Amino acid sequence: MKRNYQVPLYSVMAAALLAACGGDTDNGSETEATAGEEEIVLRMSWWGSQERHNMTNEIIEMYESENPHVSIQPDFAGFDGYFEKMATQAAGGNLPDIMQQNHGEFVNQYASQGQLADLQPFIDDGTINVSAVSETVLESGEFDGELVGLPTGMNALAGLYDPDMIESAGAELPNEDWTWEDMIDMATTVHEYTGNYGMRLMEPGNMFEYYLRDNGKRLFNEDGTDLGYEDDQLFVEYLTMNKRMVDDGVAPGYDVIGEIQGLEDELLVHGTAAINFRWTNQLNTIASAAGDDRNIELAILPGDNNDEAMYLRPSMLWSIAENSQHKEEAAKFIDFYTNQTEVFDVVGSDRGVPINEDIQEEMRSDLNETDQKVFDFISYVTDHSTPVDSNYPPQAAQVLNALEDVDELVIYGQMTPEEGAAQFRQEANAILGN
Amino acid sequence: MSQSHMDDQARLQENTGLPPNRNLKGRFGFGKNKRPRKDLQNGVGYIFLSPFVIGTILLTMFPILYSLYLSFTNYSMGGTPEWIGFGNYVHMFNNDAMFWQSMEVTFFYAGTAVPLRLIFALFVAIILNKVIEMVGVYRTLLYLPSVVGGSVGVAIMWRQLFGNEGAVNGVLSMLGLPTHSWLGDPNTAIWTLVILYGWQFGSSMLIFLAGLRNIPTSFYEASAVDGARPIQQFFKITLPMLTPVILFNVIMQTIQGFMAFTPAYVVTAGDPINSTLLYILYMYRQAFEYFNMGYAAALAWVMLVIIAILTAIIFKSSQYWVHYEDK
């Protein structure tokens, strides 16, 4: 008697299984087939602050209303976690069509895996217009001869400083020709007179790389197979300088730095540090967090050779995923973002100074005080710099992490600068497979 | 009951159009010769099992075996796995200082956090066992940290608590005691994570509590008549009677302790100077920050072996200290 249940049960279960499997495909075709011939859904991802999310969403709406057949699904996060998220999507062959990339170790990592599309064909066929973009800027988006990302705007390293604090201590303000000794003198004086930190160093990755450039060296050699400097003495000097400043209380140690929660919480914002080495596009956030009554200025980094050491770098890059089904539509959006004035009316210099020089000129007439400083600074650096290094090996992220570890060990006093420099070379060699 | 049974049956027959007594042998290929009905019923069982069996094979067995394969390859995310034999393992043991660092941190963490949690859980369970009124309320409140404890929110709260300007330092300075950079000092940062682990004692506590409830009160009464003091009762009755439960808790918590990830990821991010770099965090970095998927898979297998060995040792040792009543 009982078995009579069985047949219907089989069929019910089979139906349930089929339904479960079918779910996905149903949804997919539904969204794509609604508005006739070619309704296109692009996915786009970026990292940033809430302010950037709002501005970018506004730009997406602008684009969608001009291109009704395209709808863009935004996917945004803070910088922490963004690349982990992208990594899982990359593993699944599911990267977003348009992706905000980071210059250097990040973009090279993705490009070396063949995850990013070459944008050159879209430039050749006119989809992306780069007639108002300089050759050097374009080159900074290249990896291995392919254009894997178009810069969203340009950035430079800068010392963001509080002139009032420095002057009140009777110290000399930073200028174009200041040296590392000048920097230490200034910071020490400020510390002694105000009790504040005289300076706050940047994470060692960028700062030590700059230090090497100032000494005519590079972090990685030309083909990215080895470190680009032979004499560990350079790293010893750099570490010794930092260690001394932290020990003297002139610069904060990692215990203090580790507590800082984002740009808005920086020591410079709270008025407890006189200078902070950062990127120019961060001036806006820092200045507005510091408040209207504070004056924050930009200075060239110190060094005997800073004309050579300074460089312009893409703040970020727009890349197209190799797995994208709609590369051309993605390219059209990137063209829109690069060449439409109204985009920059919204976003300002948050993604760097626009690479389209006509737009740059147009914006110049109507800048707020902060953007004015950034634009002036970038144009100074344009004339006093050498090209950015793009020769990061795919393992660069790991090498830079080892660099940071050594810096920490030395600052915490668990290693001498000499031991640190030697250990970094050894670890870098192990990572790079030498 | 049987009436509705019959109704259902009738309806089902109607729907399928199958005659009620038709033999299904052969049709589905289940019943073989002699005892068709019984085998057919097994078949139904397998069908019912199939979602789980298929799920286990596809979603558990396949990834496990695939990760074993990957651990013998040089596989960068998005690339093609390239067979390198034991290369990953050789590199790990010979050339990877960070591997040993994370190993050291993890053994220290599990070695301190697991006993801390168990002792605390047992302590609270014993107190709770004495409470007569509102046990449910206390039990729920004490279990709460375990419900929320693994979450990112609590980890962020922990970071605030132990921050330079956090509540812990606030209380210390109020009491006139020196404050300390808990998370910034490589010697203390790991302890904040140990305490966080110990704080989530709820599930072990519940199991201890159930164990305590199972100890017959007659044992205590008899020993009291013989003049045993409470401390003697604890060591001669409570602890021995609880050993099977302790064994269970030790194994579960040790496994959990070795696999901890969230606290190190959110509270300290492995800093300062990698003093809180738990093994799983290091594995995660290799996989999702450096894209070394093959190497990360190898790291995972090493941890599996370590946990398996530890569990085996604990089991083996149990014959010397676990007391079963029926023996």
CSV table of C-alpha atoms in Angstrom, one decimal, chain B residues 124 128 131-144 201 205-206:
chain,number,residue,atom,x,y,z
B,124,VAL,CA,30.3,30.1,35.9
B,128,LEU,CA,24.8,28.9,37.9
B,131,VAL,CA,21.3,29.5,41.5
B,132,ILE,CA,17.7,28.6,42.0
B,133,GLU,CA,15.6,31.5,40.8
B,134,MET,CA,15.6,33.0,37.4
B,135,VAL,CA,18.2,30.5,36.0
B,136,GLY,CA,16.8,31.0,32.5
B,137,VAL,CA,17.5,34.7,32.6
B,138,TYR,CA,21.1,34.3,33.8
B,139,ARG,CA,21.7,31.5,31.4
B,140,THR,CA,20.5,33.6,28.5
B,141,LEU,CA,22.5,36.7,29.5
B,142,LEU,CA,25.7,34.7,30.0
B,143,TYR,CA,25.2,32.9,26.7
B,144,LEU,CA,24.8,36.2,24.9
B,201,PHE,CA,32.3,31.0,27.1
B,205,MET,CA,29.2,26.8,30.0
B,206,LEU,CA,25.8,25.3,28.8
